[in-house]
GROMACS .gro file of C-alpha atoms in nm:
model
  314
    1MET     CA    1   6.926  -8.771  -2.825
    2LEU     CA    2   7.012  -8.490  -2.586
    3ALA     CA    3   6.774  -8.584  -2.303
    4ALA     CA    4   7.037  -8.766  -2.096
    5GLU     CA    5   7.298  -8.498  -2.167
    6MET     CA    6   7.069  -8.215  -2.059
    7ALA     CA    7   6.965  -8.407  -1.748
    8GLU     CA    8   7.334  -8.407  -1.649
    9VAL     CA    9   7.356  -8.034  -1.723
   10ASP     CA   10   7.045  -7.967  -1.512
   11ALA     CA   11   7.201  -8.164  -1.226
   12VAL     CA   12   7.512  -7.945  -1.246
   13ILE     CA   13   7.296  -7.631  -1.255
   14GLN     CA   14   7.101  -7.732  -0.945
   15ARG     CA   15   7.417  -7.825  -0.757
   16ARG     CA   16   7.607  -7.509  -0.851
   17LEU     CA   17   7.316  -7.278  -0.772
   18ALA     CA   18   7.335  -7.362  -0.403
   19SER     CA   19   7.405  -7.068  -0.174
   20GLU     CA   20   7.386  -7.010   0.200
   21VAL     CA   21   7.185  -6.695   0.125
   22ALA     CA   22   6.819  -6.793   0.102
   23LEU     CA   23   6.711  -6.510  -0.131
   24ILE     CA   24   6.982  -6.604  -0.382
   25ASN     CA   25   6.854  -6.961  -0.388
   26GLN     CA   26   6.497  -6.842  -0.425
   27ILE     CA   27   6.555  -6.603  -0.714
   28ALA     CA   28   6.810  -6.821  -0.895
   29HIS     CA   29   6.577  -7.119  -0.887
   30TYR     CA   30   6.284  -6.901  -0.992
   31ILE     CA   31   6.453  -6.785  -1.311
   32VAL     CA   32   6.629  -7.112  -1.400
   33SER     CA   33   6.321  -7.326  -1.336
   34ALA     CA   34   6.125  -7.110  -1.582
   35GLY     CA   35   6.281  -7.327  -1.851
   36GLY     CA   36   6.367  -7.176  -2.186
   37LYS     CA   37   6.513  -7.332  -2.495
   38ARG     CA   38   6.858  -7.398  -2.344
   39ILE     CA   39   7.012  -7.362  -2.689
   40ARG     CA   40   7.348  -7.231  -2.568
   41PRO     CA   41   7.429  -7.525  -2.337
   42GLN     CA   42   7.311  -7.762  -2.608
   43LEU     CA   43   7.560  -7.605  -2.849
   44VAL     CA   44   7.846  -7.679  -2.609
   45ILE     CA   45   7.736  -8.043  -2.581
   46LEU     CA   46   7.664  -8.101  -2.950
   47VAL     CA   47   7.986  -7.948  -3.082
   48ALA     CA   48   8.196  -8.130  -2.824
   49ARG     CA   49   8.032  -8.463  -2.907
   50ALA     CA   50   8.049  -8.398  -3.282
   51LEU     CA   51   8.425  -8.361  -3.241
   52GLY     CA   52   8.462  -8.672  -3.027
   53PHE     CA   53   8.484  -8.523  -2.676
   54ASP     CA   54   8.279  -8.699  -2.409
   55GLY     CA   55   8.442  -8.580  -2.086
   56ALA     CA   56   8.241  -8.447  -1.789
   57GLN     CA   57   8.371  -8.095  -1.849
   58ARG     CA   58   8.114  -8.056  -2.126
   59HIS     CA   59   7.835  -8.054  -1.867
   60GLU     CA   60   8.015  -7.802  -1.647
   61LEU     CA   61   8.072  -7.563  -1.938
   62ALA     CA   62   7.717  -7.606  -2.061
   63ALA     CA   63   7.599  -7.499  -1.714
   64VAL     CA   64   7.843  -7.206  -1.718
   65VAL     CA   65   7.700  -7.060  -2.039
   66GLU     CA   66   7.346  -7.107  -1.905
   67PHE     CA   67   7.442  -6.915  -1.589
   68ILE     CA   68   7.591  -6.633  -1.796
   69HIS     CA   69   7.280  -6.624  -2.015
   70THR     CA   70   7.052  -6.622  -1.710
   71ALA     CA   71   7.252  -6.338  -1.553
   72THR     CA   72   7.208  -6.130  -1.868
   73LEU     CA   73   6.832  -6.197  -1.859
   74LEU     CA   74   6.808  -6.078  -1.499
   75HIS     CA   75   6.995  -5.758  -1.583
   76ASP     CA   76   6.809  -5.708  -1.914
   77ASP     CA   77   6.469  -5.725  -1.749
   78VAL     CA   78   6.569  -5.461  -1.496
   79VAL     CA   79   6.705  -5.227  -1.765
   80ASP     CA   80   6.402  -5.282  -1.991
   81GLU     CA   81   6.153  -5.272  -1.701
   82SER     CA   82   6.007  -5.596  -1.837
   83GLN     CA   83   5.718  -5.758  -1.653
   84LEU     CA   84   5.680  -6.091  -1.837
   85ARG     CA   85   5.927  -6.355  -1.954
   86ARG     CA   86   5.872  -6.719  -2.045
   87GLY     CA   87   5.504  -6.685  -1.965
   88ARG     CA   88   5.535  -6.560  -1.609
   89GLU     CA   89   5.636  -6.252  -1.415
   90THR     CA   90   6.000  -6.150  -1.439
   91ALA     CA   91   6.221  -6.183  -1.133
   92ASN     CA   92   6.241  -5.805  -1.099
   93ALA     CA   93   5.860  -5.783  -1.101
   94VAL     CA   94   5.841  -6.041  -0.821
   95PHE     CA   95   6.150  -5.968  -0.611
   96GLY     CA   96   6.245  -5.612  -0.708
   97ASN     CA   97   6.522  -5.459  -0.918
   98ALA     CA   98   6.798  -5.455  -0.657
   99ALA     CA   99   6.767  -5.825  -0.572
  100SER     CA  100   6.754  -5.921  -0.942
  101VAL     CA  101   7.070  -5.727  -1.027
  102LEU     CA  102   7.260  -5.870  -0.731
  103VAL     CA  103   7.157  -6.229  -0.805
  104GLY     CA  104   7.262  -6.171  -1.165
  105ASP     CA  105   7.602  -6.073  -1.028
  106PHE     CA  106   7.605  -6.392  -0.819
  107LEU     CA  107   7.542  -6.602  -1.129
  108TYR     CA  108   7.824  -6.428  -1.317
  109SER     CA  109   8.069  -6.485  -1.032
  110ARG     CA  110   7.960  -6.846  -0.985
  111ALA     CA  111   8.014  -6.903  -1.357
  112PHE     CA  112   8.369  -6.774  -1.328
  113GLN     CA  113   8.434  -6.997  -1.026
  114MET     CA  114   8.332  -7.294  -1.239
  115MET     CA  115   8.553  -7.181  -1.530
  116VAL     CA  116   8.856  -7.159  -1.302
  117ALA     CA  117   8.786  -7.508  -1.167
  118ILE     CA  118   8.805  -7.646  -1.522
  119ASP     CA  119   9.163  -7.516  -1.526
  120ARG     CA  120   9.199  -7.442  -1.897
  121MET     CA  121   9.324  -7.098  -1.987
  122ARG     CA  122   9.163  -7.110  -2.331
  123VAL     CA  123   8.821  -7.159  -2.171
  124LEU     CA  124   8.877  -6.855  -1.949
  125ASP     CA  125   8.996  -6.655  -2.247
  126VAL     CA  126   8.687  -6.735  -2.455
  127LEU     CA  127   8.436  -6.664  -2.181
  128ALA     CA  128   8.608  -6.355  -2.042
  129GLU     CA  129   8.603  -6.202  -2.390
  130ALA     CA  130   8.242  -6.306  -2.445
  131THR     CA  131   8.112  -6.156  -2.120
  132ASN     CA  132   8.298  -5.832  -2.189
  133ILE     CA  133   8.154  -5.800  -2.540
  134ILE     CA  134   7.804  -5.887  -2.415
  135ALA     CA  135   7.833  -5.597  -2.168
  136GLU     CA  136   7.939  -5.369  -2.452
  137GLY     CA  137   7.636  -5.487  -2.649
  138GLU     CA  138   7.408  -5.396  -2.359
  139VAL     CA  139   7.548  -5.044  -2.356
  140LEU     CA  140   7.523  -5.014  -2.735
  141GLN     CA  141   7.158  -5.115  -2.719
  142LEU     CA  142   7.099  -4.859  -2.445
  143MET     CA  143   7.251  -4.591  -2.669
  144ASN     CA  144   7.019  -4.691  -2.954
  145MET     CA  145   6.703  -4.686  -2.742
  146HIS     CA  146   6.445  -4.432  -2.859
  147ASP     CA  147   6.667  -4.340  -3.155
  148PRO     CA  148   6.478  -4.381  -3.485
  149ASP     CA  149   6.791  -4.278  -3.678
  150THR     CA  150   6.966  -4.604  -3.583
  151ASP     CA  151   7.071  -4.778  -3.905
  152ILE     CA  152   7.066  -5.147  -3.989
  153GLU     CA  153   7.440  -5.190  -3.935
  154ALA     CA  154   7.423  -5.038  -3.585
  155TYR     CA  155   7.128  -5.263  -3.507
  156LEU     CA  156   7.312  -5.574  -3.631
  157ARG     CA  157   7.617  -5.478  -3.429
  158VAL     CA  158   7.406  -5.489  -3.112
  159ILE     CA  159   7.284  -5.837  -3.209
  160ARG     CA  160   7.637  -5.962  -3.275
  161TYR     CA  161   7.758  -5.829  -2.940
  162LYS     CA  162   7.458  -5.885  -2.716
  163THR     CA  163   7.308  -6.213  -2.839
  164ALA     CA  164   7.524  -6.383  -3.100
  165LYS     CA  165   7.844  -6.359  -2.895
  166LEU     CA  166   7.731  -6.614  -2.637
  167PHE     CA  167   7.610  -6.848  -2.913
  168GLU     CA  168   7.953  -6.808  -3.072
  169ALA     CA  169   8.135  -6.873  -2.744
  170SER     CA  170   7.919  -7.179  -2.668
  171ALA     CA  171   7.997  -7.344  -3.001
  172ARG     CA  172   8.363  -7.246  -2.975
  173LEU     CA  173   8.389  -7.400  -2.627
  174GLY     CA  174   8.278  -7.738  -2.759
  175ALA     CA  175   8.565  -7.724  -3.007
  176VAL     CA  176   8.810  -7.608  -2.738
  177LEU     CA  177   8.719  -7.905  -2.518
  178ALA     CA  178   8.788  -8.137  -2.811
  179ASP     CA  179   9.125  -7.971  -2.884
  180ALA     CA  180   9.007  -7.909  -3.238
  181PRO     CA  181   9.243  -7.747  -3.492
  182ALA     CA  182   9.223  -7.367  -3.512
  183ALA     CA  183   9.034  -7.372  -3.843
  184VAL     CA  184   8.769  -7.609  -3.705
  185GLU     CA  185   8.737  -7.405  -3.386
  186GLN     CA  186   8.682  -7.091  -3.592
  187ALA     CA  187   8.424  -7.264  -3.812
  188CYS     CA  188   8.232  -7.366  -3.497
  189ALA     CA  189   8.250  -7.010  -3.363
  190ASP     CA  190   8.126  -6.873  -3.697
  191TYR     CA  191   7.840  -7.122  -3.690
  192GLY     CA  192   7.739  -7.001  -3.344
  193ARG     CA  193   7.758  -6.634  -3.445
  194HIS     CA  194   7.541  -6.682  -3.755
  195LEU     CA  195   7.294  -6.900  -3.565
  196GLY     CA  196   7.266  -6.648  -3.281
  197THR     CA  197   7.209  -6.365  -3.527
  198ALA     CA  198   6.934  -6.561  -3.703
  199PHE     CA  199   6.776  -6.643  -3.369
  200GLN     CA  200   6.763  -6.279  -3.258
  201LEU     CA  201   6.632  -6.154  -3.591
  202VAL     CA  202   6.339  -6.394  -3.559
  203ASP     CA  203   6.285  -6.292  -3.197
  204ASP     CA  204   6.260  -5.931  -3.312
  205LEU     CA  205   6.008  -6.004  -3.588
  206LEU     CA  206   5.797  -6.217  -3.353
  207ASP     CA  207   5.748  -5.910  -3.136
  208TYR     CA  208   5.527  -5.786  -3.422
  209GLU     CA  209   5.398  -6.119  -3.553
  210GLY     CA  210   5.358  -6.350  -3.255
  211SER     CA  211   5.114  -6.372  -2.966
  212THR     CA  212   5.171  -6.310  -2.597
  213ASP     CA  213   5.073  -6.669  -2.508
  214ALA     CA  214   5.312  -6.822  -2.763
  215LEU     CA  215   5.602  -6.587  -2.692
  216GLY     CA  216   5.576  -6.589  -2.314
  217LYS     CA  217   5.624  -6.211  -2.316
  218ASN     CA  218   5.411  -5.914  -2.409
  219VAL     CA  219   5.378  -5.847  -2.782
  220GLY     CA  220   5.498  -5.495  -2.857
  221ASP     CA  221   5.752  -5.489  -2.572
  222ASP     CA  222   6.031  -5.383  -2.809
  223LEU     CA  223   5.826  -5.084  -2.922
  224ARG     CA  224   5.736  -4.992  -2.566
  225GLU     CA  225   6.106  -4.997  -2.479
  226GLY     CA  226   6.189  -4.780  -2.780
  227LYS     CA  227   6.400  -5.045  -2.954
  228PRO     CA  228   6.453  -4.974  -3.325
  229THR     CA  229   6.458  -5.334  -3.451
  230MET     CA  230   6.479  -5.450  -3.813
  231PRO     CA  231   6.103  -5.473  -3.877
  232LEU     CA  232   6.062  -5.107  -3.780
  233LEU     CA  233   6.375  -4.990  -3.963
  234ILE     CA  234   6.267  -5.160  -4.288
  235ALA     CA  235   5.909  -5.033  -4.251
  236MET     CA  236   6.044  -4.678  -4.219
  237GLU     CA  237   6.257  -4.725  -4.531
  238ARG     CA  238   5.963  -4.853  -4.737
  239GLY     CA  239   5.670  -4.664  -4.587
  240SER     CA  240   5.517  -4.331  -4.678
  241ALA     CA  241   5.628  -4.007  -4.514
  242GLN     CA  242   5.326  -4.021  -4.284
  243GLU     CA  243   5.392  -4.383  -4.188
  244ARG     CA  244   5.759  -4.308  -4.131
  245GLN     CA  245   5.670  -4.023  -3.899
  246LEU     CA  246   5.430  -4.243  -3.702
  247ILE     CA  247   5.698  -4.509  -3.645
  248ARG     CA  248   5.963  -4.248  -3.559
  249GLN     CA  249   5.736  -4.098  -3.297
  250ALA     CA  250   5.654  -4.441  -3.151
  251ILE     CA  251   6.024  -4.527  -3.119
  252GLU     CA  252   6.112  -4.191  -2.967
  253HIS     CA  253   5.841  -4.206  -2.703
  254GLY     CA  254   5.791  -4.581  -2.659
  255GLU     CA  255   5.430  -4.547  -2.764
  256VAL     CA  256   5.224  -4.864  -2.794
  257GLU     CA  257   4.888  -4.690  -2.815
  258ARG     CA  258   4.902  -4.714  -3.195
  259LEU     CA  259   5.060  -5.058  -3.206
  260LYS     CA  260   4.777  -5.186  -3.425
  261ASP     CA  261   4.849  -4.918  -3.688
  262ILE     CA  262   5.222  -4.986  -3.675
  263LEU     CA  263   5.163  -5.362  -3.712
  264ALA     CA  264   4.963  -5.288  -4.026
  265ILE     CA  265   5.247  -5.078  -4.168
  266VAL     CA  266   5.507  -5.340  -4.085
  267ARG     CA  267   5.300  -5.607  -4.261
  268ARG     CA  268   5.207  -5.395  -4.562
  269THR     CA  269   5.569  -5.295  -4.633
  270GLY     CA  270   5.690  -5.657  -4.620
  271ALA     CA  271   5.922  -5.576  -4.329
  272LEU     CA  272   5.846  -5.903  -4.149
  273ASP     CA  273   5.919  -6.112  -4.457
  274ALA     CA  274   6.241  -5.916  -4.518
  275THR     CA  275   6.351  -5.973  -4.158
  276ARG     CA  276   6.283  -6.346  -4.182
  277GLU     CA  277   6.478  -6.361  -4.508
  278ALA     CA  278   6.772  -6.191  -4.336
  279ALA     CA  279   6.747  -6.453  -4.062
  280ARG     CA  280   6.733  -6.732  -4.322
  281ALA     CA  281   7.052  -6.598  -4.486
  282GLU     CA  282   7.227  -6.613  -4.149
  283ALA     CA  283   7.101  -6.966  -4.088
  284ASP     CA  284   7.227  -7.071  -4.431
  285ALA     CA  285   7.569  -6.925  -4.349
  286ALA     CA  286   7.566  -7.122  -4.021
  287ARG     CA  287   7.484  -7.438  -4.214
  288GLN     CA  288   7.785  -7.389  -4.442
  289CYS     CA  289   8.016  -7.364  -4.141
  290LEU     CA  290   7.919  -7.713  -4.030
  291GLN     CA  291   8.097  -7.865  -4.328
  292ALA     CA  292   8.408  -7.845  -4.108
  293LEU     CA  293   8.262  -8.115  -3.880
  294PRO     CA  294   8.257  -8.488  -3.956
  295ALA     CA  295   7.918  -8.641  -4.038
  296SER     CA  296   7.734  -8.761  -3.726
  297LEU     CA  297   7.400  -8.743  -3.548
  298TYR     CA  298   7.542  -8.451  -3.350
  299ARG     CA  299   7.616  -8.254  -3.666
  300GLU     CA  300   7.265  -8.333  -3.788
  301ALA     CA  301   7.126  -8.186  -3.467
  302LEU     CA  302   7.333  -7.870  -3.521
  303LEU     CA  303   7.194  -7.850  -3.874
  304GLU     CA  304   6.844  -7.882  -3.734
  305PHE     CA  305   6.905  -7.574  -3.521
  306CYS     CA  306   6.956  -7.377  -3.842
  307VAL     CA  307   6.603  -7.466  -3.951
  308ARG     CA  308   6.440  -7.420  -3.612
  309SER     CA  309   6.602  -7.081  -3.553
  310VAL     CA  310   6.408  -6.938  -3.849
  311ASP     CA  311   6.089  -7.143  -3.881
  312ARG     CA  312   5.940  -7.089  -3.538
  313SER     CA  313   5.658  -6.894  -3.380
  314ALA     CA  314   5.799  -6.862  -3.027
   0.00000   0.00000   0.00000
């Protein structure tokens, strides 16, 4: 159903990526052509269509949120010193940190050029707030790195800021384009926030449950980066004193040498199942929000996202 819509979005992306600076074109096309799930632009399209909006602005805004997302990936990979994403080397591994950061900045600024061209203050308001909160989420995550005393609430706050906020903004933008009533707009935003939270929770558990080939990134990267994610936090709560100390030390020092032992602890304590259940609760909350939309194939597709966000292996 979305094939034609996403073809239009891809056409906008290719057109708007153009720059007179060759290296910008090279890096931007490298990261965008790597693919990805493109969930955020799909949310813009699906919500807009579910609410009866079929104007061309939906494709422009879908491209905008993809540019913002791509910029955050470029910056994330530099901060995390990541070497693999979507099954191939990260842009920073290929082109260097400085070029990756600067092209990320280009994508942010190009996104704002496109927002201004749409000439709707509400669109600017939503995306300006989202990009600001995403930046705060990046800093919050940096503060939590290598800190085994991070609690679940602090961890979830990072998810809400860093990941779920752009999901929320994407769904909200579809409602804004359709001039939906305030209550419907808020329901769409809530849907996006819950969906984004579920999506990130599953991403975090897959770092201990998935495979490098399926994920397109190295298993254990979160541990190497010292990220205290929910599987580790729950395993520490439920594990023995010795197991707790092992995980604490791994978080503090980014140790992956004993990843096999930590995986065993995470599995034995039921931390992966508990994390997936937390994700399922968020997906269920997202599903409830969609009652604000009229029945349609587009709403059905949004409902399907709730299932796919949880029951996936990559």
